[in-house]
PDB file of C-alpha atoms in Angstrom:
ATOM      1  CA  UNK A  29     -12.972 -11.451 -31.972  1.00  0.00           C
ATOM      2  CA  UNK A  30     -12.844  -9.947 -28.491  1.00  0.00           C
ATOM      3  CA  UNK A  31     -10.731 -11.000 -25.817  1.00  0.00           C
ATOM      4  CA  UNK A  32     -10.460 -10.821 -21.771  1.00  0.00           C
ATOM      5  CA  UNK A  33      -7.768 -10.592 -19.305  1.00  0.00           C
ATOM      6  CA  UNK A  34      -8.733 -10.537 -15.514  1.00  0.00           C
ATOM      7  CA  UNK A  35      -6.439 -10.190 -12.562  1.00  0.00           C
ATOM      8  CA  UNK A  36      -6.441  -9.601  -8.828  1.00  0.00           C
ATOM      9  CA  UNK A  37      -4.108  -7.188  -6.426  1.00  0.00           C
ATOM     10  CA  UNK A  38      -4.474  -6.676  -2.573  1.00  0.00           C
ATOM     11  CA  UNK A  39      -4.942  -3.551  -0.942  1.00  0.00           C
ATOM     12  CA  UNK A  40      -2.333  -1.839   1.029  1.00  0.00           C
ATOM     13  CA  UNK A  41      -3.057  -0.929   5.040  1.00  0.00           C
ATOM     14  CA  UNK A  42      -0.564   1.472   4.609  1.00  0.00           C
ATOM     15  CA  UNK A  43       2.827   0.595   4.831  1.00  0.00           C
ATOM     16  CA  UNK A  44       5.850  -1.477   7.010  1.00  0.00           C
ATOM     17  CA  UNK A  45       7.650   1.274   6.946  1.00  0.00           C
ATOM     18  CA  UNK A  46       8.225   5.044   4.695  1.00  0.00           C
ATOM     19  CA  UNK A  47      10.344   7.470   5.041  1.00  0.00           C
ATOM     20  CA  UNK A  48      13.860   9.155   3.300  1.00  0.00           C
ATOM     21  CA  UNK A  49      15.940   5.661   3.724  1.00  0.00           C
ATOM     22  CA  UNK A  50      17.579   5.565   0.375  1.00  0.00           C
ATOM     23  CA  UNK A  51      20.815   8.667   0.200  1.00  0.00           C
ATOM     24  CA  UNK A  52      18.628  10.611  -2.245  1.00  0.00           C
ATOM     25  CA  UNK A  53      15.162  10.251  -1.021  1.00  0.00           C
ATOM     26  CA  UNK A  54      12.571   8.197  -0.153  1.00  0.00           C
ATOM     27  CA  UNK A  55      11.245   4.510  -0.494  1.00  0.00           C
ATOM     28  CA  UNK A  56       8.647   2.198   1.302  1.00  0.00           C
ATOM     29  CA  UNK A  57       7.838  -1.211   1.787  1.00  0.00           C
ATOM     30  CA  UNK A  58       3.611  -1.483   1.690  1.00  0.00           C
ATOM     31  CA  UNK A  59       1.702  -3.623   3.745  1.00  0.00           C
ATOM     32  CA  UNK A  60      -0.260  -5.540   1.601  1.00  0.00           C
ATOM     33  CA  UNK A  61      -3.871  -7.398   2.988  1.00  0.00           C
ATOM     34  CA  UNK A  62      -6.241  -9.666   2.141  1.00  0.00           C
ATOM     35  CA  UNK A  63      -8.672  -7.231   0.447  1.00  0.00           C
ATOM     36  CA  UNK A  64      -8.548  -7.200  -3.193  1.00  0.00           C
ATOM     37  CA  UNK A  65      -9.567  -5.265  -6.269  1.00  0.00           C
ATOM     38  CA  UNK A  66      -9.815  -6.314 -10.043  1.00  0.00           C
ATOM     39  CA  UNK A  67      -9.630  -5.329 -13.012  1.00  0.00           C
ATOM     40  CA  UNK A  68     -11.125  -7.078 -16.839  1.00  0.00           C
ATOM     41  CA  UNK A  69      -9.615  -5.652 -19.772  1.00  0.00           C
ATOM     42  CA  UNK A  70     -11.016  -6.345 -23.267  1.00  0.00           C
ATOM     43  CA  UNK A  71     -10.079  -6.213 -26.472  1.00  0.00           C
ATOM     44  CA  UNK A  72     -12.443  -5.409 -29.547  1.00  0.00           C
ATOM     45  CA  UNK A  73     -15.325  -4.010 -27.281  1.00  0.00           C
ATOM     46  CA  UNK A  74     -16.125  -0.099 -26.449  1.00  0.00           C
ATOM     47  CA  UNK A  75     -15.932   1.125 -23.588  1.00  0.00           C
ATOM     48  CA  UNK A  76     -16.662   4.729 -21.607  1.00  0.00           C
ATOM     49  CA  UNK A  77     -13.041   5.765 -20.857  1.00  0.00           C
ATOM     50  CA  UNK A  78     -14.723   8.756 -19.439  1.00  0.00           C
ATOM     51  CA  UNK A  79     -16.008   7.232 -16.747  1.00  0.00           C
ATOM     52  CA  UNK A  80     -12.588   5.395 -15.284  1.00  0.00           C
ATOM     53  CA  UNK A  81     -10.942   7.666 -13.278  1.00  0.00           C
ATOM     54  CA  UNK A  82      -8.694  10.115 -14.180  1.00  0.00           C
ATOM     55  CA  UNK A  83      -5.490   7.770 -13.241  1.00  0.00           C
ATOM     56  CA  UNK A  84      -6.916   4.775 -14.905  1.00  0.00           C
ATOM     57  CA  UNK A  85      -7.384   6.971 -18.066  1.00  0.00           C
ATOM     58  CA  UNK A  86      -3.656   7.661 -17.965  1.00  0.00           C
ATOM     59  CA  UNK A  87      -3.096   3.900 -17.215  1.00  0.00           C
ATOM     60  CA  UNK A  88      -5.295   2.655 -20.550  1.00  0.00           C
ATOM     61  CA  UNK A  89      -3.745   5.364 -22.686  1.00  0.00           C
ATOM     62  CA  UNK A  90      -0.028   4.107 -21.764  1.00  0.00           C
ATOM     63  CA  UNK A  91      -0.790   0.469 -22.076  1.00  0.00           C
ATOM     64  CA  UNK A  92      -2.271   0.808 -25.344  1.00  0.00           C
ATOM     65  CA  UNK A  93       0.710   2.643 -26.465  1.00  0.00           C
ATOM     66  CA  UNK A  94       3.500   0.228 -24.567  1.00  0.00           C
ATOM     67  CA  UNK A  95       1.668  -2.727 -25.562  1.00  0.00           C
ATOM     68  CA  UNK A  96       0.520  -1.722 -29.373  1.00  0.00           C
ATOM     69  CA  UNK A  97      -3.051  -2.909 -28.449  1.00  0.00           C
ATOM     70  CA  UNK A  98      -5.718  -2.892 -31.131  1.00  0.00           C
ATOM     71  CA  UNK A  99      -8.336  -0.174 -30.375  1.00  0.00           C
ATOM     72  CA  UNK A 100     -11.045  -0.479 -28.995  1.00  0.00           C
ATOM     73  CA  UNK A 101     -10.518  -1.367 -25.965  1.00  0.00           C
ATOM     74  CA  UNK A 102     -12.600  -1.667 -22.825  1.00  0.00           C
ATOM     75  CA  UNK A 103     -10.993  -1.643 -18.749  1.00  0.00           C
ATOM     76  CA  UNK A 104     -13.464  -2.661 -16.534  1.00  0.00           C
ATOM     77  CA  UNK A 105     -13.168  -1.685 -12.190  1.00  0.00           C
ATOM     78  CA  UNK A 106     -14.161  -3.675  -9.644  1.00  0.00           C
ATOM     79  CA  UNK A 107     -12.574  -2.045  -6.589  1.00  0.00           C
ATOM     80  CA  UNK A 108     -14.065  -1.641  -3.426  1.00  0.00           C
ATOM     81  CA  UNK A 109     -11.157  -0.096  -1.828  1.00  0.00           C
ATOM     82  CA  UNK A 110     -12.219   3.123   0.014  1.00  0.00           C
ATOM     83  CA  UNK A 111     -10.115   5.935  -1.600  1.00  0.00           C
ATOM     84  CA  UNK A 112      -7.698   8.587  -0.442  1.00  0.00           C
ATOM     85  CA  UNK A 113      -7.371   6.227   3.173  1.00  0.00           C
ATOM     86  CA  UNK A 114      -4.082   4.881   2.296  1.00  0.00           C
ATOM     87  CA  UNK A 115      -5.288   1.544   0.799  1.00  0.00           C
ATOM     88  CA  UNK A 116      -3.650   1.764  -2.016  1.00  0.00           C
ATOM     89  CA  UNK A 117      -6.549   1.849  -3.973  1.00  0.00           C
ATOM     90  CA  UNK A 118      -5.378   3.947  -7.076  1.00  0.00           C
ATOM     91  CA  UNK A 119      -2.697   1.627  -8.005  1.00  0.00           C
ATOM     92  CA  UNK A 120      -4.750  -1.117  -7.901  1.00  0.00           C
ATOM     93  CA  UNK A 121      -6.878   0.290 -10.809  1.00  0.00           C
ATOM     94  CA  UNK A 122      -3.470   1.992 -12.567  1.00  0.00           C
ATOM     95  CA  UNK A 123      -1.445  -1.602 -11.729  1.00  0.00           C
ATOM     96  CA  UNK A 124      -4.298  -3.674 -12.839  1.00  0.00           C
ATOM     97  CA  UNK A 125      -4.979  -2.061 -15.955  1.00  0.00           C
ATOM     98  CA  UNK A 126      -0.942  -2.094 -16.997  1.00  0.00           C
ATOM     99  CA  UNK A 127      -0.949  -5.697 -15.728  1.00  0.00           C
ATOM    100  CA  UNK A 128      -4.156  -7.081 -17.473  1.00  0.00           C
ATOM    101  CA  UNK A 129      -3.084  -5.410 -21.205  1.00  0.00           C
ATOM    102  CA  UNK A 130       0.269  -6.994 -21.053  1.00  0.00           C
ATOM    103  CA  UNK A 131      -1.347 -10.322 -20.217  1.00  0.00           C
ATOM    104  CA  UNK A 132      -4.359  -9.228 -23.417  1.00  0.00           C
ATOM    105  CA  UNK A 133      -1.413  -8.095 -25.485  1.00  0.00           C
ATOM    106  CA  UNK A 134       0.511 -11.790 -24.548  1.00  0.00           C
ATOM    107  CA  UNK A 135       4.019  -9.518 -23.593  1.00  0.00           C
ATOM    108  CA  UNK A 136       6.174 -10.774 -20.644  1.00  0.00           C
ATOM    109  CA  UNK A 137       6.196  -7.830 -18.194  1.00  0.00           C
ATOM    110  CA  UNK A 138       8.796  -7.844 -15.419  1.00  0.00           C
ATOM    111  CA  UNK A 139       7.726  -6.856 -12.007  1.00  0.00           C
ATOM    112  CA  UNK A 140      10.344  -3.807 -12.348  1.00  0.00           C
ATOM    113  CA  UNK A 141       9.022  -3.035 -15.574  1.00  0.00           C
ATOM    114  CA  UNK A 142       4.878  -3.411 -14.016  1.00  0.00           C
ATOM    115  CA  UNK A 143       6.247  -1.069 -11.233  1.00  0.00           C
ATOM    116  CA  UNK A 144       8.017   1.068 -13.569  1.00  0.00           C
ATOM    117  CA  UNK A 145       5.312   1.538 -15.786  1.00  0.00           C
ATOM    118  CA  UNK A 146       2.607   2.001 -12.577  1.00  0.00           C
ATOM    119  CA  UNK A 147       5.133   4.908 -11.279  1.00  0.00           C
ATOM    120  CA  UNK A 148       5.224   6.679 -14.778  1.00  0.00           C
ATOM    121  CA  UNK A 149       1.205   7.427 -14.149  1.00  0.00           C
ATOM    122  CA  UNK A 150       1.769   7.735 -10.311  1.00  0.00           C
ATOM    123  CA  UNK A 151       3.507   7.257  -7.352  1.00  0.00           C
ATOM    124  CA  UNK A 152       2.249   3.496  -6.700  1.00  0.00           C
ATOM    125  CA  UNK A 153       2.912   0.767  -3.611  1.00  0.00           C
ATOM    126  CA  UNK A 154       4.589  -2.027  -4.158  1.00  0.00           C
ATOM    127  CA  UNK A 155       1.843  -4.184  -4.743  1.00  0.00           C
ATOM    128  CA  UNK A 156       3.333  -5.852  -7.823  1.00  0.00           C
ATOM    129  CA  UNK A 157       6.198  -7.622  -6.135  1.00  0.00           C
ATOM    130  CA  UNK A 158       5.468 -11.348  -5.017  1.00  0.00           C
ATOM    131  CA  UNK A 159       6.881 -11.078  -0.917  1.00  0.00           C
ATOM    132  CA  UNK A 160       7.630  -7.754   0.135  1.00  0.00           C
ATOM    133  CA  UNK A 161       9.998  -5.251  -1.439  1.00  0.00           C
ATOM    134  CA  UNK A 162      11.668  -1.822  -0.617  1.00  0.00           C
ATOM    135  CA  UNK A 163      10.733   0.502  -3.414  1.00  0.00           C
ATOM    136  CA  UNK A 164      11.193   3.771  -4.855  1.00  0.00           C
ATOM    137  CA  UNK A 165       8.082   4.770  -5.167  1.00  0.00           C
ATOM    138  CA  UNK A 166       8.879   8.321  -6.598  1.00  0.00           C
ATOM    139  CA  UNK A 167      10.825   6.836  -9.204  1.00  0.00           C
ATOM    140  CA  UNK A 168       9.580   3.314  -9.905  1.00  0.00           C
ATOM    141  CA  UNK A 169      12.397   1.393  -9.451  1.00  0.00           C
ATOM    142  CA  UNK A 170      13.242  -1.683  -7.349  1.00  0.00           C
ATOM    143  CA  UNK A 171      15.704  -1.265  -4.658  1.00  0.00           C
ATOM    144  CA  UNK A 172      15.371  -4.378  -2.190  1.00  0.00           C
ATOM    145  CA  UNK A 173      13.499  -7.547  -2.086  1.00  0.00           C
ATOM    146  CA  UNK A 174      12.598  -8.773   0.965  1.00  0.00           C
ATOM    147  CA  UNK A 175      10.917 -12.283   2.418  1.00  0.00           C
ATOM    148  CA  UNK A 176       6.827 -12.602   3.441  1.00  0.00           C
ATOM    149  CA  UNK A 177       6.293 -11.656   6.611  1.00  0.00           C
ATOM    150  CA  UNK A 178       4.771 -14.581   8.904  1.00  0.00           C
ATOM    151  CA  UNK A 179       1.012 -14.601   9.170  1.00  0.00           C
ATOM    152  CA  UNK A 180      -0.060 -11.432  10.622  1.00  0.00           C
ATOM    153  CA  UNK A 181      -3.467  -9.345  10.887  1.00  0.00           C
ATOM    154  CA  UNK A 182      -4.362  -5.898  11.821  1.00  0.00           C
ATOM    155  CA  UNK A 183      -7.074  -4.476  13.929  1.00  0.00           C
ATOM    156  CA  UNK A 184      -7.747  -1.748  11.671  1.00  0.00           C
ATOM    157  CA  UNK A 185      -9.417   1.854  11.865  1.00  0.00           C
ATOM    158  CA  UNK A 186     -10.376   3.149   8.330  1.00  0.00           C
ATOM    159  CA  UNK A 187     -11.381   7.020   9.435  1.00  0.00           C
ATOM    160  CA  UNK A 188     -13.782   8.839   7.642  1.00  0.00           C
ATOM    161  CA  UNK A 189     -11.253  11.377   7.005  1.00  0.00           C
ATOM    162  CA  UNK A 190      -9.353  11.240   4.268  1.00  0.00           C
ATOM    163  CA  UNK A 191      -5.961  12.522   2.671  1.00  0.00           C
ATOM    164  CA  UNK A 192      -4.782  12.908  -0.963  1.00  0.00           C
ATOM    165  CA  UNK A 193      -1.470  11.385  -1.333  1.00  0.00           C
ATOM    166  CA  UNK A 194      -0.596  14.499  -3.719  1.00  0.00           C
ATOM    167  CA  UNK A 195      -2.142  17.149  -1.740  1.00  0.00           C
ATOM    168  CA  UNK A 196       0.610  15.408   1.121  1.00  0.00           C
ATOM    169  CA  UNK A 197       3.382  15.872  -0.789  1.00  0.00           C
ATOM    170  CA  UNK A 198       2.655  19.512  -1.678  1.00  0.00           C
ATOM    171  CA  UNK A 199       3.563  20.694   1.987  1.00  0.00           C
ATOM    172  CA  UNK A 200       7.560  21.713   1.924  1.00  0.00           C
ATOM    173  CA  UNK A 201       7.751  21.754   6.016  1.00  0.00           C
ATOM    174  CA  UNK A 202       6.042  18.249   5.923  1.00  0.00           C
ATOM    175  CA  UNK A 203       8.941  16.911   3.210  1.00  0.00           C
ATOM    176  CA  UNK A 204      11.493  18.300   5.501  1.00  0.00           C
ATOM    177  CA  UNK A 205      10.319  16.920   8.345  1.00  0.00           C
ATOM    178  CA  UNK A 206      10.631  13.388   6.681  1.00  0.00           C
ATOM    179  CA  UNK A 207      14.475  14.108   5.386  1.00  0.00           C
ATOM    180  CA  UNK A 208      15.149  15.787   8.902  1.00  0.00           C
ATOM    181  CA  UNK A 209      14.216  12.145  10.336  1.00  0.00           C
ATOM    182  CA  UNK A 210      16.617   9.889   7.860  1.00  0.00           C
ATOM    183  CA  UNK A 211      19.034   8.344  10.505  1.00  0.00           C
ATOM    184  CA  UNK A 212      16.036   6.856  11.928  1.00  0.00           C
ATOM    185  CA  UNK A 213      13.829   6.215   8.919  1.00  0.00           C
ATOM    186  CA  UNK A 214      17.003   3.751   8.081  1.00  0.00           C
ATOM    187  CA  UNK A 215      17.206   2.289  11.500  1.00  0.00           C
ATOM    188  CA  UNK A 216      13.855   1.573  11.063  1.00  0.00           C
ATOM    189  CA  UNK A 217      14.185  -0.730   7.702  1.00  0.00           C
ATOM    190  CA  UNK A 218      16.937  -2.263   9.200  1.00  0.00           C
ATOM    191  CA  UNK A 219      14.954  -3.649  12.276  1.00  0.00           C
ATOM    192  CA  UNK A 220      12.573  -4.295   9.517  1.00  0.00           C
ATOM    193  CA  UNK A 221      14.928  -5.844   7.095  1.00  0.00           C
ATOM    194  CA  UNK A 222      16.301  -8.199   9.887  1.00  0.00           C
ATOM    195  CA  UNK A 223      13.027  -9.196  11.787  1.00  0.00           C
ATOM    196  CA  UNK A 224      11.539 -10.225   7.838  1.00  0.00           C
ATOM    197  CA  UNK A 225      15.275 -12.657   7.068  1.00  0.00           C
ATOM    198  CA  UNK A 226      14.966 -14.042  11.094  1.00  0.00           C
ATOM    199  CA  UNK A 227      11.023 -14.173  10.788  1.00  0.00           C
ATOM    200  CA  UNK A 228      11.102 -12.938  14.075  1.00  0.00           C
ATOM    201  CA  UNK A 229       7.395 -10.780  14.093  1.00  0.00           C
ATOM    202  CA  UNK A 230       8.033  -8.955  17.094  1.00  0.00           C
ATOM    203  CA  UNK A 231      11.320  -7.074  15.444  1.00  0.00           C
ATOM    204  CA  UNK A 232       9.056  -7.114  11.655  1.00  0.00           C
ATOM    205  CA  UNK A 233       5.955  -4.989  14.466  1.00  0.00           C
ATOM    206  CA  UNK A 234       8.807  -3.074  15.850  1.00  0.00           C
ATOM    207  CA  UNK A 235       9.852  -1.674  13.216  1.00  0.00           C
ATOM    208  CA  UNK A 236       6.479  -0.538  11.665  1.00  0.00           C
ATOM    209  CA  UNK A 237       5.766   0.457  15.227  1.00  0.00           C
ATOM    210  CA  UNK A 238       8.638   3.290  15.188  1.00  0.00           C
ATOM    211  CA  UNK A 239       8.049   4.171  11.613  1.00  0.00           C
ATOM    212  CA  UNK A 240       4.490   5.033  12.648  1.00  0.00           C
ATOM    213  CA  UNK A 241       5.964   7.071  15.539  1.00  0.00           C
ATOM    214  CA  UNK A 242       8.286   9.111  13.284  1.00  0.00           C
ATOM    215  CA  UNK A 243       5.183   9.926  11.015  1.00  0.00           C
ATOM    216  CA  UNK A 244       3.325  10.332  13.771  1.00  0.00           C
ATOM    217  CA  UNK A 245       5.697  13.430  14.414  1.00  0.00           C
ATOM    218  CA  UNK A 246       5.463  14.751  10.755  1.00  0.00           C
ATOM    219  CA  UNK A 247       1.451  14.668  10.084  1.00  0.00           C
ATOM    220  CA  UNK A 248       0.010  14.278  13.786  1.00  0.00           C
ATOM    221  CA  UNK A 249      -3.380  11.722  13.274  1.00  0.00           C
ATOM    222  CA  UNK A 250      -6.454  12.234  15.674  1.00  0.00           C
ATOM    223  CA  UNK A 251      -6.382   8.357  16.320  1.00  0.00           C
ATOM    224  CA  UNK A 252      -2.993   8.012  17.410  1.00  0.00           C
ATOM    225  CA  UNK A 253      -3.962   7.785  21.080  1.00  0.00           C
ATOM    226  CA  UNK A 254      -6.669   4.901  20.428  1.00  0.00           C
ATOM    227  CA  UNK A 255      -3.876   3.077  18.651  1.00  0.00           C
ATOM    228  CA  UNK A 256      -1.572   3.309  21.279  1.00  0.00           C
ATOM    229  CA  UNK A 257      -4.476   2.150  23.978  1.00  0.00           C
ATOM    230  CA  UNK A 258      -5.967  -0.307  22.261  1.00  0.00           C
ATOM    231  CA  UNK A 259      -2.164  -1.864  21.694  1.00  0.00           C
ATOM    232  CA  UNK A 260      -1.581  -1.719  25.424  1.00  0.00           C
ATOM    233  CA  UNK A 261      -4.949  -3.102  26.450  1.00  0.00           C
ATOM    234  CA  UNK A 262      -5.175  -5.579  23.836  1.00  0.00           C
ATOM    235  CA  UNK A 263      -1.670  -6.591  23.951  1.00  0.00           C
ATOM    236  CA  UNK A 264      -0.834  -5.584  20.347  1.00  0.00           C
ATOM    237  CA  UNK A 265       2.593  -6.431  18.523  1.00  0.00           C
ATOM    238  CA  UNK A 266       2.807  -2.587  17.453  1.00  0.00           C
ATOM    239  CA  UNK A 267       1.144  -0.213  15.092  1.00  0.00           C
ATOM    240  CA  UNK A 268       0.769   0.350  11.427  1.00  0.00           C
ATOM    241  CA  UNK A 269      -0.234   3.013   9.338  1.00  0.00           C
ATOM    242  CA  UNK A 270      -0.739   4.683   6.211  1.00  0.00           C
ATOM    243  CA  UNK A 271       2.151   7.677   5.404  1.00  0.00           C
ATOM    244  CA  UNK A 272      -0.129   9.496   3.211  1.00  0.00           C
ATOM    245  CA  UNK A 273      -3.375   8.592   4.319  1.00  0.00           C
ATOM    246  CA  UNK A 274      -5.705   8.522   7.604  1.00  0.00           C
ATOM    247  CA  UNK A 275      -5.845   4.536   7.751  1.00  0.00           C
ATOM    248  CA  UNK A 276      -4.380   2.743  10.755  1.00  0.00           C
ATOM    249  CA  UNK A 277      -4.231  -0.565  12.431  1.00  0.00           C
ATOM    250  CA  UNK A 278      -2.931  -2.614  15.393  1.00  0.00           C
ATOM    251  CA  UNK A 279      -0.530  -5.392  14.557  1.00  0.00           C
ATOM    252  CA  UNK A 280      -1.497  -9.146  15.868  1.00  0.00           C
ATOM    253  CA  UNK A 281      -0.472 -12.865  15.496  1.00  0.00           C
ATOM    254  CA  UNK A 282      -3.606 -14.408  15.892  1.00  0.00           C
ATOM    255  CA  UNK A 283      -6.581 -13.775  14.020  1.00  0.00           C
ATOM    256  CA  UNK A 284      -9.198 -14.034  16.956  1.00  0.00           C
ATOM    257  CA  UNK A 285      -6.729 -11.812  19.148  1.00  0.00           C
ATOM    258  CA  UNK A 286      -7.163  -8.845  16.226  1.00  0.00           C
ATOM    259  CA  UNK A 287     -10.830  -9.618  15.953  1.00  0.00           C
ATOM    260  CA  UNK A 288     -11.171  -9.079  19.435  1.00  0.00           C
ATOM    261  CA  UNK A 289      -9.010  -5.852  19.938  1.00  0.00           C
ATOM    262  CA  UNK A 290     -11.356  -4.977  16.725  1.00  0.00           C
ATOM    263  CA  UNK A 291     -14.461  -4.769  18.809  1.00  0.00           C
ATOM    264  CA  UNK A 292     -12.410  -2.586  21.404  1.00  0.00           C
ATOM    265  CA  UNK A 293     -11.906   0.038  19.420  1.00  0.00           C
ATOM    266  CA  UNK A 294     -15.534  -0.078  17.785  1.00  0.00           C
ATOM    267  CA  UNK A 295     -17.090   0.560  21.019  1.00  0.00           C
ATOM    268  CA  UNK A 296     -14.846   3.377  21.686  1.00  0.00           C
ATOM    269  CA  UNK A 297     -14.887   5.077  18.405  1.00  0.00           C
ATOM    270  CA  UNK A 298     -17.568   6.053  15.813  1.00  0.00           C
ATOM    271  CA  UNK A 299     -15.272   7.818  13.261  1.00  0.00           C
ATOM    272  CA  UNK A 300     -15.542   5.555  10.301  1.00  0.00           C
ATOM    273  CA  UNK A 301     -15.229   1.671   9.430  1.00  0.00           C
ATOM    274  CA  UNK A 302     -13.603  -0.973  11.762  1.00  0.00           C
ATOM    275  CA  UNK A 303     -11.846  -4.430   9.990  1.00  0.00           C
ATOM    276  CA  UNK A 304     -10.110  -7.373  10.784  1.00  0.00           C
ATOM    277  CA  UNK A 305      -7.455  -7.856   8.388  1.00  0.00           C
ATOM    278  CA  UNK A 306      -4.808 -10.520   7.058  1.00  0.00           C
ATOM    279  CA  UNK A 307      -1.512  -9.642   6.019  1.00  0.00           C
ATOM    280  CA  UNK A 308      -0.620 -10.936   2.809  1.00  0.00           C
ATOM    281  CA  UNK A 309       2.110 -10.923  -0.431  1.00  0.00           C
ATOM    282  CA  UNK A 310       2.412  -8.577  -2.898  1.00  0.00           C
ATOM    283  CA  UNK A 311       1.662  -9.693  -6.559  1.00  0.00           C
ATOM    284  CA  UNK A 312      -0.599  -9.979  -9.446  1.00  0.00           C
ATOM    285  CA  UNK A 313      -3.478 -12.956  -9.503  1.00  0.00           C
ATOM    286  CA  UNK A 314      -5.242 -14.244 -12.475  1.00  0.00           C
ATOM    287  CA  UNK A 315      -9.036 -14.470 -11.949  1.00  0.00           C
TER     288      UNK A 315
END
């Protein structure tokens, strides 16, 4: 008899803040929104592995194997997360696949564990954890959790341009250039750290505002000046972008205010998609 498991993650707009905070490397908290991908897993039905992507694959292969799942089984995509923008929208497939066959398979799976797991097939956001969470995202482990940030949306540019988070990570001047910038990578999370515990959104904007800056200064974007104007003229909280990708946003408290700054940029740009997004928590949801 064939079963089904179905669940729900959001999209990342990039992230709070990346960069080489921990003593011996890197870690990020992601920015999750209210844009969402799912995945069905089933068990007892065929399906065309072949035509998941190559990640996914990976994903189905190790869950059947962590999770002793009967074969045949079938994993399922709905995703309509742009790739290779910074959306995250890899580990939604790879985190929804690990997630649904543990829920199939009826095995308790620990966030760290779900993270772990997501990490072992790729470098994944932090999508998993409920609130926010610093994360070593090279190594899958947990390093901080961290409160929801207040309500918050983003005025965001999703270029037509896009960037493979491994072809990033292949440039040795670029990796330097993120080590070279530590001291203020970890000023950075601490603004971040403290605005999140006080709730205080203008320190939480701050702080992705200057992490955006230093990346800004490792992998130059062509949008970086629109960002900046359209946070001046539309009286922005700060900026937020994706590390390794091409998405980018402007941060607001008000959901008519982003909207609006929205339709700024739109008439002044023609270089891919414009949204109005939520902020949101991390975390797996049953559909």
């Amino acid at each position: 008899m064939s079963r089904e498991s179905r669940i729900a993650l959001p999209a990342t707009l990039g992230e709070w803040i990346q960069g080489w905070i921990l003593e011996d490397g890197e870690a990020l908290v992601s920015h999750c929104v209210d844009w969402w991908g799912c995945v069905s897993v089933r068990s007892g039905a065929s399906g065309d592995e072949k035509a998941l992507p190559p990640k996914a694959r990976r994903a189905l292969a190790l869950a059947a194997e962590r999770f002793a799942l009967d074969r045949p089984v079938a994993a399922t995509l709905e995703n309509p997360l742009p790739a290779s923008l910074g959306l995250g929208s890899s580990t939604v497939d790879v985190a929804g696949i690990l997630g649904a066959c543990a829920l199939l398979a009826e095995k308790d799976l620990s966030e760290e564990e779900h993270f772990a797991l997501c990490c072992a097939v790729e470098p994944s956001d932090g999508i998993v954890f409920r609130g926010l969470a610093l994360v070593d995202h090279l190594r899958g482990r947990l390093v901080e959790r961290l409160p929801a940030a207040p309500p918050l949306w983003t005025a965001a540019l999703l270029p037509r341009r896009t960037l493979d988070t491994e072809d990033y990570r292949k440039d040795p001047a670029r990796m330097r250039a993120v080590r070279n910038r530590a001291d203020r990578h970890r000023r950075a999370y601490a603004i971040l750290r403290d605005g999140l515990r006080a709730g205080d959104v203008r320190k939480i904007c701050a702080a992705a505002t200057l992490s955006a800056l230093l990346q800004q200064a490792v992998m130059p974007r062509e949008e970086w000046p629109l960002l900046l104007a359209a946070t001046r003229e539309c009286r922005g909280f700060g900026v937020v972008v994706a590390h390794s990708g091409t998405a980018g946003g402007v941060l607001f408290g008000d959901p008519d205010e982003a909207a609006r700054c929205a339709e700024w940029m739109r008439a002044r740009w023609d270089g891919g998609d414009v949204r109005t997004l939520a902020s949101t928590s991390g975390g797996l949801r049953r559909r």
